[in-house]
């Protein structure tokens, strides 16, 4: 072993020694990992909290939670090896409330998604630039409160007291092996941790609780001032005062929002809430009027409803927050979003329509058509319940994997064997109306049915129509024979009721 | 049942897609087969030997359902007949088609039987007589297309059953049978 001649408290020397020490520790750790795999698996699941994931692999966000940054190929190592929890090579997502770790799809050991609430973090270490850091992957170290049963302290599940159950703390290192922006992530990490977004939800929910308590006139504490120091709202004066304060704060927040663009971004959530409130007022306004319902109001109310429904995405995946994984995450988000329009459109939706809907829902961070196309083509690699389908004519649609062609063909068949359809055939518009889908989609379905031999086309000055295919039943060697209960005899019966088959023509 | 003259039409003659050339391969094959049979049947009963594509052909339109075969469709069906050997294009531009509802060989056999039935084994006849003579009335040879007849005779000459020679007048050719 090379001995340095430098000072003992020189960080370089100490880091070298500690690196060797770490190596020793890691060696013993790995050996023990091999010896006790079951214990390790149990330990892994018990240390970090579980994070819920949608069917496309995107994390389910809490109320008001917004994504801030994303890093790929991250290992999470708690330095206390007794817990054996080592999460390797996953996706680390920073949100306003948590640090979420998602396993990569190629993980050999089945690990589930984990999360560390930001509330459980007691300290974030600043990154020290040493000789060591030049040679290996950047690291982010932070201190996490651990409860007595060996798990990461989860403030949402606790009894409510903030400092009671966290008895000791463990340093967790996030090793970033991917090509993400580590410094930017660290900055955002600090910002999110200091912003303490989870506490505002707590106080708002507890604030509403105390307001309802006082409204029932069974207040916990006595007097005009409640336990947390704000003025209690009692009686008509209280209601008026509450209204006044609300308007003042709305006014102030509007002013703040429009002064600074950064501030606007954080106030954006409040803006959405305002819009929601206005909608509620509209709703309550029209329902209270018993006889004088204004048609205009109803129309605009519905308009507002639809508009607000389509603004459904709170935390858009942007190139900034996802970097190189942009298309992957976008593709997953798109898969989640497109599920509802698919259901209302009958299982199949034009790619262009989906593009418009998706961009409208995102609001600000719009995506280009190229991004959309790439995101859709990535679906083949993931296990998502939707797929992109290209028809022979070049039309591209997004389709539910469970949506079957068989079912559509059955419906087309029943439509085209009705007496009216037997006589005059069906056009794409007829099919669209009966099947409840767009005419362009209906035409694609009809063409597909034709290529499967279910239908025949008829091109004439009347237009482009489709009939049930009778050809398979006709025998060229016995052309005049008609089977008794086949489709030909049904067709003949339907046609002859209008007298078409009865007329004769002479030509010579 | 619909009729075209005294020809009975099959039920699918009133099926509108029958008059549109189908793009799907299997359906088209079936459609072509049905048209081939129909054309041959019609020509056989009506004794039609040549179909001219630029002219009106009663079989190719149906006024009841108001549909007509397009030029492309007609060419497709006739080409299918040609490929099967039941028709021949008379010109490079594919405007006129000779329909062989009997193959040339079959016509040759008919001629041989005709000769045997009437005892013409060693006699001489003109081509025109074979076509429109008294003996050929009521037989299939009556009104046979001249081109087809000559072809059949040439085939028989090749087999040595007869000899064709130029007649004394420039009009007609003669045939000496040696069946």
Coordinates of N, CA, C and O in Angstrom, one line a residue, chain B residues 32-33 35-37 39-40 49-51 53 60 73-104 151:
Chain B
X32 N -63.7 -13.5 -61.7 CA -63.2 -13.8 -63.0 C -63.7 -15.1 -63.5 O -64.2 -15.3 -64.7
X33 N -63.7 -16.1 -62.6 CA -64.2 -17.4 -63.0 C -65.6 -17.4 -63.4 O -66.0 -18.0 -64.5
X35 N -67.3 -14.8 -64.5 CA -67.5 -14.1 -65.8 C -67.1 -14.9 -67.0 O -67.8 -14.9 -68.0
X36 N -66.0 -15.7 -66.8 CA -65.6 -16.5 -67.9 C -66.6 -17.5 -68.3 O -67.0 -17.6 -69.5
X37 N -67.2 -18.2 -67.3 CA -68.3 -19.2 -67.6 C -69.5 -18.5 -68.3 O -70.0 -19.0 -69.2
X39 N -69.6 -15.7 -70.0 CA -69.3 -15.3 -71.4 C -69.4 -16.5 -72.3 O -70.0 -16.4 -73.4
X40 N -68.7 -17.6 -72.0 CA -68.7 -18.7 -72.8 C -70.1 -19.3 -73.1 O -70.5 -19.6 -74.2
X49 N -69.1 -15.3 -82.0 CA -67.7 -15.7 -82.1 C -66.7 -14.6 -81.8 O -65.6 -14.9 -81.5
X50 N -67.1 -13.4 -82.0 CA -66.2 -12.3 -81.8 C -66.8 -11.3 -80.9 O -68.0 -10.9 -81.0
X51 N -66.0 -10.8 -79.9 CA -66.5 -9.7 -79.0 C -65.6 -8.5 -79.3 O -64.4 -8.6 -79.3
X53 N -64.5 -5.0 -78.1 CA -64.5 -4.3 -76.8 C -65.1 -2.9 -77.0 O -65.6 -2.3 -76.0
X60 N -72.4 -7.1 -71.0 CA -71.5 -6.4 -70.1 C -72.2 -5.2 -69.4 O -71.6 -4.4 -68.7
X73 N -62.2 -3.8 -66.8 CA -62.8 -5.0 -66.3 C -63.0 -6.0 -67.5 O -62.7 -7.2 -67.4
X74 N -63.5 -5.5 -68.6 CA -63.7 -6.3 -69.8 C -62.4 -6.9 -70.3 O -62.3 -8.1 -70.6
X75 N -61.4 -6.1 -70.3 CA -60.1 -6.6 -70.8 C -59.6 -7.7 -69.9 O -59.1 -8.7 -70.3
X76 N -59.8 -7.5 -68.6 CA -59.3 -8.4 -67.6 C -60.0 -9.8 -67.8 O -59.3 -10.8 -67.8
X77 N -61.3 -9.8 -68.0 CA -62.0 -11.1 -68.1 C -61.7 -11.8 -69.4 O -61.5 -13.0 -69.4
X78 N -61.6 -11.0 -70.5 CA -61.3 -11.6 -71.8 C -59.8 -12.1 -71.8 O -59.5 -13.2 -72.3
X79 N -58.9 -11.4 -71.1 CA -57.6 -11.9 -71.0 C -57.5 -13.2 -70.3 O -56.7 -14.1 -70.6
X80 N -58.4 -13.3 -69.3 CA -58.4 -14.6 -68.5 C -58.8 -15.7 -69.4 O -58.3 -16.8 -69.3
X81 N -59.8 -15.4 -70.3 CA -60.2 -16.4 -71.3 C -59.1 -16.8 -72.2 O -58.9 -18.0 -72.5
X82 N -58.4 -15.8 -72.7 CA -57.3 -16.0 -73.6 C -56.2 -16.9 -72.9 O -55.7 -17.8 -73.5
X83 N -55.9 -16.6 -71.6 CA -54.9 -17.3 -70.9 C -55.3 -18.8 -70.8 O -54.5 -19.7 -70.7
X84 N -56.6 -19.0 -70.7 CA -57.1 -20.4 -70.6 C -57.2 -21.1 -71.9 O -57.4 -22.3 -72.0
X85 N -57.0 -20.4 -73.0 CA -57.1 -21.0 -74.3 C -58.5 -21.0 -74.9 O -58.7 -21.7 -75.9
X86 N -59.4 -20.3 -74.2 CA -60.8 -20.3 -74.7 C -61.1 -19.1 -75.6 O -62.2 -18.8 -75.9
X87 N -60.1 -18.3 -75.8 CA -60.3 -17.1 -76.6 C -58.9 -16.7 -77.2 O -57.9 -17.1 -76.7
X88 N -59.0 -15.8 -78.2 CA -57.7 -15.2 -78.8 C -57.9 -13.8 -79.1 O -59.0 -13.4 -79.6
X89 N -56.9 -13.0 -78.9 CA -57.0 -11.6 -79.4 C -56.7 -11.6 -80.9 O -55.8 -12.2 -81.4
X90 N -57.5 -10.9 -81.6 CA -57.4 -10.8 -83.0 C -56.4 -9.7 -83.4 O -55.9 -9.7 -84.6
X91 N -56.2 -8.7 -82.5 CA -55.3 -7.7 -82.9 C -54.4 -7.3 -81.7 O -54.8 -7.6 -80.6
X92 N -53.3 -6.6 -82.0 CA -52.4 -6.3 -80.9 C -53.0 -5.3 -79.9 O -52.6 -5.2 -78.8
X93 N -53.9 -4.5 -80.4 CA -54.5 -3.4 -79.6 C -55.5 -4.0 -78.6 O -56.1 -3.2 -77.8
X94 N -55.8 -5.3 -78.7 CA -56.8 -5.9 -77.8 C -58.1 -5.3 -77.9 O -58.8 -5.0 -76.9
X95 N -58.6 -5.1 -79.1 CA -59.9 -4.5 -79.3 C -60.9 -5.5 -79.7 O -62.1 -5.4 -79.5
X96 N -60.4 -6.6 -80.4 CA -61.3 -7.6 -80.8 C -60.8 -9.0 -80.3 O -59.7 -9.3 -80.4
X97 N -61.8 -9.8 -79.9 CA -61.5 -11.0 -79.2 C -62.3 -12.1 -79.9 O -63.5 -12.1 -80.0
X98 N -61.6 -13.2 -80.3 CA -62.2 -14.4 -80.9 C -62.5 -15.3 -79.7 O -61.7 -15.7 -79.0
X99 N -63.8 -15.7 -79.6 CA -64.2 -16.6 -78.5 C -64.3 -18.0 -79.0 O -65.0 -18.3 -80.0
X100 N -63.6 -18.9 -78.4 CA -63.5 -20.3 -78.7 C -64.3 -21.1 -77.7 O -63.7 -21.8 -76.9
X101 N -65.6 -21.0 -77.8 CA -66.4 -21.8 -76.8 C -66.3 -23.3 -77.2 O -66.6 -24.2 -76.4
X102 N -65.9 -23.6 -78.4 CA -65.3 -24.9 -78.7 C -63.9 -24.7 -79.0 O -63.5 -23.7 -79.7
X103 N -63.0 -25.5 -78.5 CA -61.6 -25.3 -78.9 C -61.5 -25.7 -80.4 O -62.3 -26.4 -80.9
X104 N -60.4 -25.3 -81.0 CA -60.1 -25.6 -82.4 C -60.1 -27.1 -82.6 O -60.7 -27.6 -83.6
X151 N -59.0 -22.3 -89.5 CA -58.0 -22.8 -88.5 C -58.2 -24.3 -88.3 O -57.3 -25.1 -88.2

